[in-house]
Amino acid sequence: MANLTVYGTPVSTYVRTVRLLLEESSADYALKEIGIFNGENQSAEYLAKNPFGKVPTLEIDGEVIYETSAITDYLDTVVAHNKFSPANPLERARMRQIIAIIDSYLYPNAILTIVIQRVIVPTQGGKTDENKVKNAVAPAKTAAEAIESLTVGSPYLLGSELSIPDFYLIPIFIYLSQTPEFDVITTQTPKLRTWWDEVSKLPSVKKVCG
Ligand SMILES: N[C@@H](CCC(=O)N[C@@H](CS)C(=O)NCC(=O)O)C(=O)O
């Protein structure tokens, strides 16, 4: 079996996405801590692996892959034998749509704005920018409702099997559910609420996101 190393901090949602896939594949891998709050991700050594200084980065037998969608696609093929991506073209398109919605609309509003303002800023002695939070709620709600409309939701996003979109959305809901905005954002997404109740009990989720 190949040598797999994930570079990144365990609190990162995207690092958690990759680790959930690896845990659900029962794969052996090493996690090498690269802090994003202490500037480690901007060191020359790390930038040589990932020029954008983002986490995660995957190293596999000396080859380096960055960008979570490329990493999860690769791992799903070589480690999980396509277990986490549907073969049906329409379902594959749904998978890509959900991932793109998360990357483009949900993550920036839910994590970079609401969670940072509500959870991180106060722990660092700052004050939540209520205006920023208020402006992020509507686009985050639109993103959640768009995902809802593309989702089977029972028990997993694309149906009876876990798939890559589950690994993307779980880490976001872990943090977003700690904010008062979670209820408003998910008020019209009953399938996602039921899904969340189920997936939050998975042992892999407790291990990676606990
Ligand atoms: N497009 C990247 C995004 C990864 C990303 O935004 N990671 C965050 C942590 S969740 C990060 O590295 N933040 C550090 C920074 O922006 O300096 C991917 O898909 O891997």
XYZ file of N, CA and C and ligand atoms in Angstrom:
650
model
N 0.847 -1.210 0.000
C 0.000 0.000 0.000
C 0.872 1.245 0.000
N 0.422 2.254 -0.713
C 1.170 3.510 -0.830
C 1.287 4.196 0.535
N 2.320 5.054 0.659
C 2.478 5.877 1.857
C 1.674 7.157 1.691
N 0.698 7.359 2.572
C -0.183 8.532 2.456
C 0.083 9.493 3.602
N 0.344 10.753 3.268
C 0.470 11.772 4.307
C -0.463 12.928 3.977
N -1.296 13.283 4.959
C -2.156 14.455 4.821
C -1.502 15.583 5.606
N -1.254 16.706 4.939
C -0.720 17.889 5.601
C -1.872 18.829 5.907
N -1.939 19.291 7.165
C -2.992 20.239 7.510
C -3.310 20.197 8.978
N -4.141 21.139 9.401
C -4.534 21.163 10.801
C -5.844 20.393 10.969
N -5.956 19.613 12.059
C -7.157 18.787 12.234
C -8.454 19.586 12.352
N -8.371 20.885 12.655
C -9.620 21.662 12.795
C -10.161 22.156 11.456
N -9.375 22.034 10.388
C -9.815 22.534 9.072
C -10.936 21.670 8.510
N -11.972 22.321 7.989
C -13.088 21.549 7.408
C -12.609 20.725 6.217
N -11.745 21.316 5.369
C -11.311 20.589 4.172
C -10.375 19.424 4.537
N -9.562 19.607 5.564
C -8.730 18.486 6.043
C -9.646 17.375 6.559
N -10.705 17.763 7.243
C -11.653 16.774 7.766
C -12.350 16.022 6.627
N -12.630 16.725 5.535
C -13.252 16.067 4.377
C -12.384 14.903 3.907
N -11.094 15.191 3.744
C -10.157 14.164 3.262
C -10.028 13.043 4.298
N -9.932 13.409 5.560
C -9.759 12.384 6.606
C -11.004 11.511 6.764
N -12.191 12.095 6.581
C -13.408 11.277 6.666
C -13.393 10.206 5.586
N -12.965 10.601 4.381
C -12.883 9.608 3.301
C -11.875 8.514 3.658
N -10.725 8.924 4.190
C -9.691 7.940 4.542
C -10.156 7.020 5.670
N -10.816 7.614 6.673
C -11.298 6.787 7.801
C -12.362 5.817 7.326
N -13.278 6.284 6.484
C -14.348 5.403 5.998
C -13.800 4.337 5.045
N -12.559 4.546 4.554
C -11.908 3.536 3.714
C -11.008 2.622 4.541
N -10.928 2.872 5.848
C -10.004 2.155 6.745
C -8.573 2.201 6.209
N -8.183 3.337 5.651
C -6.833 3.480 5.082
C -5.841 3.892 6.170
N -4.598 3.449 5.995
C -3.513 3.918 6.870
C -2.972 5.217 6.302
N -2.828 6.219 7.144
C -2.264 7.486 6.666
C -1.658 8.221 7.846
N -0.762 9.146 7.519
C -0.191 9.993 8.570
C -0.771 11.391 8.403
N -1.001 12.055 9.543
C -1.438 13.453 9.510
C -0.276 14.304 9.993
N 0.223 15.186 9.138
C 1.323 16.086 9.540
C 0.747 17.459 9.781
N 0.848 17.918 11.021
C 0.241 19.195 11.418
C 0.877 20.371 10.675
N 0.050 21.116 9.983
C 0.455 22.398 9.395
C -0.538 23.423 9.919
N -0.102 24.268 10.836
C -1.007 25.241 11.458
C -1.392 26.330 10.467
N -2.668 26.734 10.531
C -3.089 27.846 9.656
C -3.258 29.141 10.453
N -3.182 29.029 11.799
C -3.324 30.246 12.605
C -1.959 30.760 13.066
N -0.910 29.925 12.883
C 0.429 30.350 13.329
C 1.376 30.575 12.152
N 0.825 30.561 10.919
C 1.644 30.891 9.748
C 2.438 29.732 9.163
N 2.312 28.536 9.761
C 3.069 27.385 9.229
C 2.725 27.114 7.762
N 1.463 27.431 7.403
C 1.025 27.185 6.019
C 1.654 28.175 5.036
N 2.346 29.173 5.549
C 3.023 30.146 4.671
C 4.535 29.944 4.660
N 5.023 28.867 5.294
C 6.471 28.624 5.290
C 6.902 28.236 3.875
N 8.160 28.516 3.564
C 8.671 28.200 2.222
C 8.540 26.701 1.944
N 8.776 25.911 3.011
C 8.711 24.452 2.843
C 7.301 24.007 2.447
N 6.290 24.592 3.120
C 4.922 24.176 2.791
C 4.464 24.763 1.450
N 4.864 26.017 1.184
C 4.465 26.639 -0.097
C 5.051 25.887 -1.295
N 6.153 25.163 -1.065
C 6.720 24.355 -2.152
C 5.787 23.183 -2.481
N 4.987 22.776 -1.503
C 4.021 21.691 -1.749
C 2.700 22.252 -2.272
N 2.284 23.391 -1.699
C 0.992 23.988 -2.054
C 1.195 25.498 -2.168
N 1.321 26.035 -3.395
C 1.690 27.444 -3.570
C 0.649 28.417 -3.023
N -0.566 27.912 -2.713
C -1.612 28.796 -2.188
C -1.621 28.815 -0.661
N -0.811 27.951 -0.047
C -0.734 27.934 1.416
C -2.015 27.439 2.070
N -2.807 26.691 1.329
C -4.063 26.165 1.887
C -3.838 24.729 2.364
N -4.666 24.308 3.296
C -4.671 22.902 3.695
C -6.018 22.327 3.283
N -6.055 21.032 2.912
C -5.012 20.018 3.000
C -4.158 19.938 1.736
N -3.019 19.231 1.912
C -2.219 18.738 0.786
C -1.989 17.260 1.064
N -2.013 16.468 0.008
C -1.776 15.030 0.163
C -0.458 14.678 -0.494
N 0.343 13.868 0.216
C 1.558 13.327 -0.402
C 1.383 11.824 -0.482
N 1.608 11.304 -1.664
C 1.419 9.866 -1.852
C 2.613 9.352 -2.643
N 3.454 8.573 -1.947
C 4.691 8.047 -2.537
C 5.483 9.128 -3.270
N 5.617 10.287 -2.633
C 6.435 11.369 -3.186
C 5.683 12.298 -4.130
N 4.504 11.905 -4.587
C 3.696 12.801 -5.435
C 2.846 13.694 -4.529
N 2.707 14.960 -4.933
C 1.944 15.895 -4.117
C 0.664 16.291 -4.858
N -0.459 16.254 -4.131
C -1.740 16.697 -4.718
C -2.348 17.721 -3.765
N -2.755 18.875 -4.283
C -3.529 19.820 -3.470
C -4.828 20.133 -4.187
N -5.738 20.770 -3.479
C -7.145 21.009 -3.831
C -7.962 19.764 -3.439
N -8.877 20.001 -2.501
C -9.613 18.889 -1.886
C -10.378 18.051 -2.905
N -10.938 18.693 -3.925
C -11.716 17.894 -4.896
C -10.798 16.964 -5.679
N -9.567 17.413 -5.971
C -8.610 16.535 -6.658
C -8.163 15.408 -5.729
N -7.954 15.746 -4.455
C -7.500 14.742 -3.481
C -8.583 13.678 -3.263
N -9.829 14.133 -3.058
C -10.895 13.153 -2.773
C -11.173 12.295 -4.007
N -11.091 12.897 -5.179
C -11.301 12.131 -6.414
C -10.233 11.043 -6.536
N -8.983 11.443 -6.286
C -7.861 10.503 -6.387
C -7.996 9.377 -5.357
N -8.261 9.761 -4.105
C -8.342 8.744 -3.046
C -9.535 7.819 -3.252
N -10.634 8.396 -3.732
C -11.798 7.548 -3.981
C -11.454 6.475 -5.019
N -10.654 6.851 -6.026
C -10.288 5.889 -7.069
C -9.283 4.855 -6.547
N -8.177 5.344 -5.955
C -7.090 4.398 -5.668
C -7.223 3.701 -4.310
N -7.874 4.356 -3.352
C -7.965 3.758 -2.014
C -9.341 3.116 -1.791
N -10.390 3.791 -2.271
C -11.750 3.302 -1.963
C -12.408 2.590 -3.140
N -11.681 2.483 -4.252
C -12.214 1.771 -5.430
C -13.600 2.290 -5.832
N -13.717 3.595 -5.865
C -14.931 4.307 -6.331
C -16.163 4.092 -5.440
N -15.903 3.689 -4.197
C -17.011 3.450 -3.270
C -17.805 4.727 -2.983
N -17.129 5.881 -3.041
C -17.764 7.121 -2.586
C -18.169 8.053 -3.722
N -18.244 7.518 -4.948
C -18.752 8.341 -6.061
C -19.663 7.476 -6.918
N -20.855 7.973 -7.196
C -21.805 7.157 -7.944
C -21.364 6.948 -9.385
N -21.755 5.827 -9.959
C -21.393 5.539 -11.357
C -22.379 6.204 -12.313
N -23.622 6.345 -11.882
C -24.665 6.930 -12.718
C -24.327 8.395 -13.063
N -24.349 8.766 -14.376
C -23.918 10.119 -14.778
C -24.714 11.240 -14.113
N -26.023 11.046 -13.965
C -26.811 12.116 -13.343
C -26.432 12.264 -11.868
N -26.270 11.130 -11.180
C -25.863 11.209 -9.767
C -24.455 11.800 -9.629
N -23.591 11.496 -10.598
C -22.232 12.093 -10.574
C -22.324 13.604 -10.725
N -23.238 14.033 -11.621
C -23.435 15.482 -11.800
C -23.957 16.103 -10.518
N -24.881 15.409 -9.835
C -25.394 15.929 -8.545
C -24.246 16.061 -7.542
N -23.366 15.041 -7.524
C -22.222 15.084 -6.612
C -21.367 16.328 -6.894
N -21.056 16.550 -8.173
C -20.219 17.702 -8.544
C -20.926 19.014 -8.203
N -22.254 19.044 -8.434
C -23.003 20.271 -8.111
C -22.912 20.585 -6.620
N -23.140 19.567 -5.785
C -23.129 19.813 -4.327
C -21.750 20.292 -3.882
N -20.690 19.650 -4.401
C -19.330 20.062 -4.018
C -19.071 21.512 -4.465
N -19.498 21.849 -5.674
C -19.266 23.216 -6.181
C -20.058 24.237 -5.370
N -21.281 23.873 -4.989
C -22.089 24.800 -4.172
C -21.408 25.030 -2.826
N -20.881 23.947 -2.244
C -20.194 24.091 -0.950
C -18.960 24.988 -1.112
N -18.124 24.677 -2.134
C -16.888 25.460 -2.333
C -17.195 26.939 -2.617
N -18.176 27.177 -3.478
C -18.378 28.544 -3.971
C -19.289 29.387 -3.091
N -20.288 28.762 -2.459
C -21.307 29.562 -1.762
C -21.458 29.239 -0.279
N -21.401 27.941 0.087
C -21.650 27.618 1.497
C -20.420 27.899 2.358
N -19.265 27.360 1.962
C -18.058 27.538 2.783
C -17.743 29.026 3.023
N -17.718 29.861 1.959
C -17.356 31.268 2.204
C -18.307 31.958 3.179
N -19.596 31.689 3.076
C -20.552 32.379 3.946
C -20.659 31.709 5.318
N -20.793 30.370 5.315
C -21.029 29.679 6.581
C -19.767 29.646 7.448
N -18.634 29.286 6.836
C -17.400 29.125 7.639
C -16.615 30.434 7.708
N -16.250 30.963 6.523
C -15.351 32.128 6.535
C -16.008 33.358 7.161
N -17.333 33.422 7.128
C -17.974 34.582 7.751
C -18.676 34.201 9.064
N -19.721 33.362 8.993
C -20.549 33.166 10.200
C -19.757 32.481 11.326
N -19.098 31.353 10.998
C -18.379 30.622 12.055
C -17.186 31.442 12.560
N -16.447 32.053 11.640
C -15.300 32.862 12.094
C -15.787 33.979 13.024
N -16.860 34.661 12.602
C -17.340 35.789 13.409
C -17.963 35.343 14.741
N -18.730 34.260 14.695
C -19.448 33.835 15.910
C -18.575 33.016 16.871
N -17.686 32.156 16.299
C -16.952 31.205 17.158
C -15.501 31.639 17.369
N -14.802 32.002 16.274
C -13.352 32.250 16.387
C -13.058 33.649 16.945
N -13.681 34.669 16.364
C -13.363 36.044 16.779
C -13.536 36.232 18.299
N -14.670 35.807 18.886
C -14.823 36.010 20.338
C -13.769 35.266 21.170
N -13.336 34.054 20.694
C -12.332 33.328 21.493
C -10.975 34.030 21.432
N -10.814 34.908 20.426
C -9.549 35.646 20.343
C -9.684 37.046 20.938
N -10.756 37.246 21.693
C -10.934 38.518 22.395
C -11.570 39.600 21.547
N -12.004 39.254 20.320
C -12.622 40.259 19.450
C -14.127 40.285 19.579
N -14.742 41.141 18.781
C -16.198 41.300 18.835
C -16.775 40.874 17.496
N -17.834 40.077 17.541
C -18.502 39.610 16.319
C -18.987 40.805 15.506
N -18.710 40.775 14.192
C -19.238 41.814 13.299
C -20.634 41.360 12.866
N -21.650 41.895 13.550
C -23.037 41.437 13.331
C -23.482 41.692 11.892
N -22.975 42.757 11.323
C -23.357 43.089 9.948
C -22.857 42.040 8.963
N -21.603 41.636 9.164
C -21.031 40.588 8.303
C -21.862 39.310 8.429
N -22.200 38.947 9.678
C -22.975 37.723 9.919
C -24.325 37.841 9.229
N -24.988 38.979 9.410
C -26.328 39.184 8.839
C -26.289 39.027 7.319
N -25.269 39.613 6.675
C -25.182 39.564 5.216
C -24.851 38.170 4.680
N -24.287 37.322 5.549
C -23.898 35.974 5.090
C -25.037 34.960 5.228
N -26.056 35.300 6.021
C -27.113 34.311 6.294
C -27.903 33.978 5.026
N -28.326 34.973 4.279
C -29.162 34.707 3.089
C -28.428 33.840 2.059
N -27.173 34.182 1.674
C -26.498 33.304 0.711
C -26.207 31.897 1.261
N -25.951 31.791 2.572
C -25.736 30.447 3.154
C -27.036 29.647 3.102
N -28.164 30.330 3.346
C -29.480 29.672 3.305
C -29.793 29.219 1.876
N -29.496 30.074 0.916
C -29.718 29.698 -0.492
C -28.900 28.452 -0.824
N -27.646 28.421 -0.371
C -26.775 27.273 -0.657
C -27.333 26.006 -0.002
N -27.761 26.114 1.263
C -28.305 24.932 1.961
C -29.565 24.443 1.246
N -30.395 25.369 0.813
C -31.648 24.961 0.145
C -31.372 24.370 -1.232
N -30.345 24.868 -1.901
C -29.964 24.285 -3.200
C -29.481 22.849 -2.999
N -28.673 22.642 -1.959
C -28.190 21.274 -1.673
C -29.382 20.381 -1.339
N -30.294 20.905 -0.521
C -31.504 20.138 -0.162
C -32.234 19.646 -1.419
N -32.340 20.526 -2.417
C -33.118 20.170 -3.614
C -32.398 19.131 -4.480
N -31.095 18.949 -4.259
C -30.317 17.986 -5.054
C -30.089 16.681 -4.296
N -30.669 16.605 -3.124
C -30.313 15.559 -2.173
C -31.424 14.538 -1.986
N -31.028 13.273 -1.837
C -31.987 12.255 -1.421
C -32.146 12.388 0.104
N -30.998 12.437 0.762
C -30.983 12.815 2.176
C -31.265 11.700 3.164
N -31.516 10.500 2.700
C -31.852 9.468 3.664
C -31.241 8.120 3.261
N -30.299 7.594 3.991
C -29.706 8.263 5.146
C -28.599 9.247 4.751
N -28.075 9.120 3.504
C -26.951 9.983 3.108
C -27.356 10.920 1.961
N -26.493 11.857 1.633
C -26.892 12.900 0.674
C -27.347 12.326 -0.660
N -26.624 11.315 -1.173
C -27.000 10.776 -2.479
C -27.755 9.456 -2.372
N -28.158 9.072 -1.174
C -28.969 7.858 -1.045
C -28.439 6.905 0.003
N -28.347 5.623 -0.368
C -28.067 4.615 0.653
C -26.590 4.520 1.028
N -25.705 5.123 0.203
C -24.264 5.001 0.479
C -23.660 6.374 0.775
N -22.680 6.375 1.658
C -21.905 7.603 1.870
C -21.200 7.965 0.569
N -21.086 9.256 0.292
C -20.350 9.672 -0.908
C -19.551 10.938 -0.579
N -18.737 11.366 -1.523
C -17.832 12.494 -1.259
C -18.580 13.740 -0.752
N -19.763 14.075 -1.298
C -20.457 15.260 -0.767
C -20.763 15.180 0.732
N -21.045 13.980 1.243
C -21.243 13.861 2.702
C -19.992 14.322 3.443
N -18.818 13.932 2.910
C -17.563 14.273 3.589
C -17.284 15.784 3.531
N -17.869 16.450 2.547
C -17.741 17.909 2.464
C -18.697 18.622 3.431
N -19.939 18.134 3.482
C -20.943 18.897 4.240
C -20.852 18.662 5.752
N -20.466 17.432 6.151
C -20.409 17.124 7.589
C -19.522 18.132 8.346
N -18.266 18.365 7.903
C -17.423 19.287 8.691
C -17.988 20.704 8.747
N -18.735 21.105 7.729
C -19.321 22.451 7.752
C -20.461 22.501 8.768
N -21.305 21.454 8.778
C -22.419 21.437 9.734
C -21.908 21.321 11.171
N -20.786 20.629 11.368
C -20.213 20.529 12.727
C -20.043 21.936 13.320
N -19.455 22.828 12.534
C -19.204 24.190 13.039
C -20.457 25.058 12.978
N -21.165 24.993 11.853
C -22.322 25.879 11.683
C -23.391 25.601 12.740
N -23.515 24.321 13.135
C -24.546 23.965 14.125
C -24.232 24.544 15.506
N -23.009 25.068 15.671
C -22.653 25.708 16.953
C -23.063 27.185 16.982
N -23.657 27.671 15.883
C -24.028 29.086 15.830
C -25.552 29.225 15.851
N -26.055 30.363 16.329
C -27.514 30.555 16.338
C -28.086 30.641 14.925
N -27.244 30.934 13.931
C -27.730 31.073 12.558
C -28.103 29.723 11.930
N -27.637 28.623 12.521
C -27.885 27.294 11.941
C -29.385 27.034 11.751
N -30.177 27.406 12.755
C -31.625 27.147 12.685
C -32.267 27.885 11.518
N -31.890 29.134 11.332
C -32.474 29.924 10.228
C -32.040 29.344 8.888
N -30.758 28.996 8.783
C -30.214 28.521 7.505
C -30.843 27.185 7.105
N -31.182 26.359 8.098
C -31.698 25.019 7.781
C -33.212 24.890 8.032
N -33.868 26.030 8.199
C -35.302 25.950 8.526
C -36.119 25.315 7.398
N -35.667 25.526 6.146
C -36.395 24.962 4.991
C -35.702 23.715 4.439
N -34.821 23.099 5.219
C -34.097 21.929 4.691
C -34.303 20.709 5.601
N -35.544 20.197 5.653
C -35.818 19.073 6.563
C -34.999 17.828 6.249
N -34.700 17.596 4.954
C -33.900 16.403 4.625
C -32.488 16.548 5.204
N -31.937 17.752 5.107
C -30.580 17.958 5.649
C -30.575 17.833 7.172
N -31.658 18.252 7.810
C -31.742 18.128 9.280
C -31.744 16.661 9.693
N -32.561 15.849 8.983
C -32.624 14.419 9.304
C -31.278 13.770 9.024
N -30.707 14.134 7.852
C -29.373 13.633 7.472
C -28.365 13.969 8.576
N -28.409 15.207 9.059
C -27.439 15.658 10.059
C -27.561 14.856 11.345
N -28.795 14.581 11.770
C -29.009 13.779 12.983
C -28.353 12.410 12.835
N -28.438 11.834 11.633
C -27.886 10.496 11.409
C -26.354 10.524 11.308
N -25.829 11.389 10.392
C -24.385 11.320 10.122
C -23.544 11.798 11.303
N -24.119 12.650 12.137
C -23.300 13.125 13.264
C -23.000 12.001 14.255
N -23.718 10.858 14.109
C -23.452 9.727 15.024
C -22.383 8.773 14.484
N -21.942 8.965 13.242
C -20.976 8.020 12.656
C -19.674 8.010 13.458
N -19.094 6.815 13.726
C -17.823 6.766 14.456
C -16.714 7.566 13.771
N -16.686 7.560 12.430
C -15.634 8.312 11.716
C -15.770 9.807 11.994
N -17.008 10.281 12.126
C -17.247 11.704 12.390
C -16.785 12.039 13.804
N -17.107 11.145 14.736
C -16.660 11.387 16.128
C -15.134 11.400 16.194
N -14.497 10.491 15.423
C -13.027 10.407 15.466
C -12.378 11.650 14.827
N -12.859 12.040 13.650
C -12.196 13.119 12.902
C -12.620 14.503 13.385
N -13.883 14.625 13.755
C -14.407 15.960 14.072
C -14.714 16.139 15.564
N -14.426 15.106 16.356
C -14.808 15.171 17.777
C -13.904 16.072 18.596
N -9.613 25.285 -2.526
C -8.987 24.688 -1.368
C -9.531 25.382 -0.136
C -8.884 24.868 1.149
C -9.040 25.877 2.281
O -9.624 26.960 2.137
N -8.486 25.524 3.460
C -8.490 26.437 4.567
C -8.763 25.679 5.874
S -10.359 24.957 5.933
C -7.106 27.071 4.691
O -6.119 26.487 4.291
N -7.035 28.274 5.262
C -5.788 28.921 5.524
C -5.615 30.216 4.799
O -6.477 30.582 3.983
O -4.606 30.857 5.049
C -9.286 23.190 -1.325
O -10.298 22.756 -1.904
O -8.473 22.437 -0.773
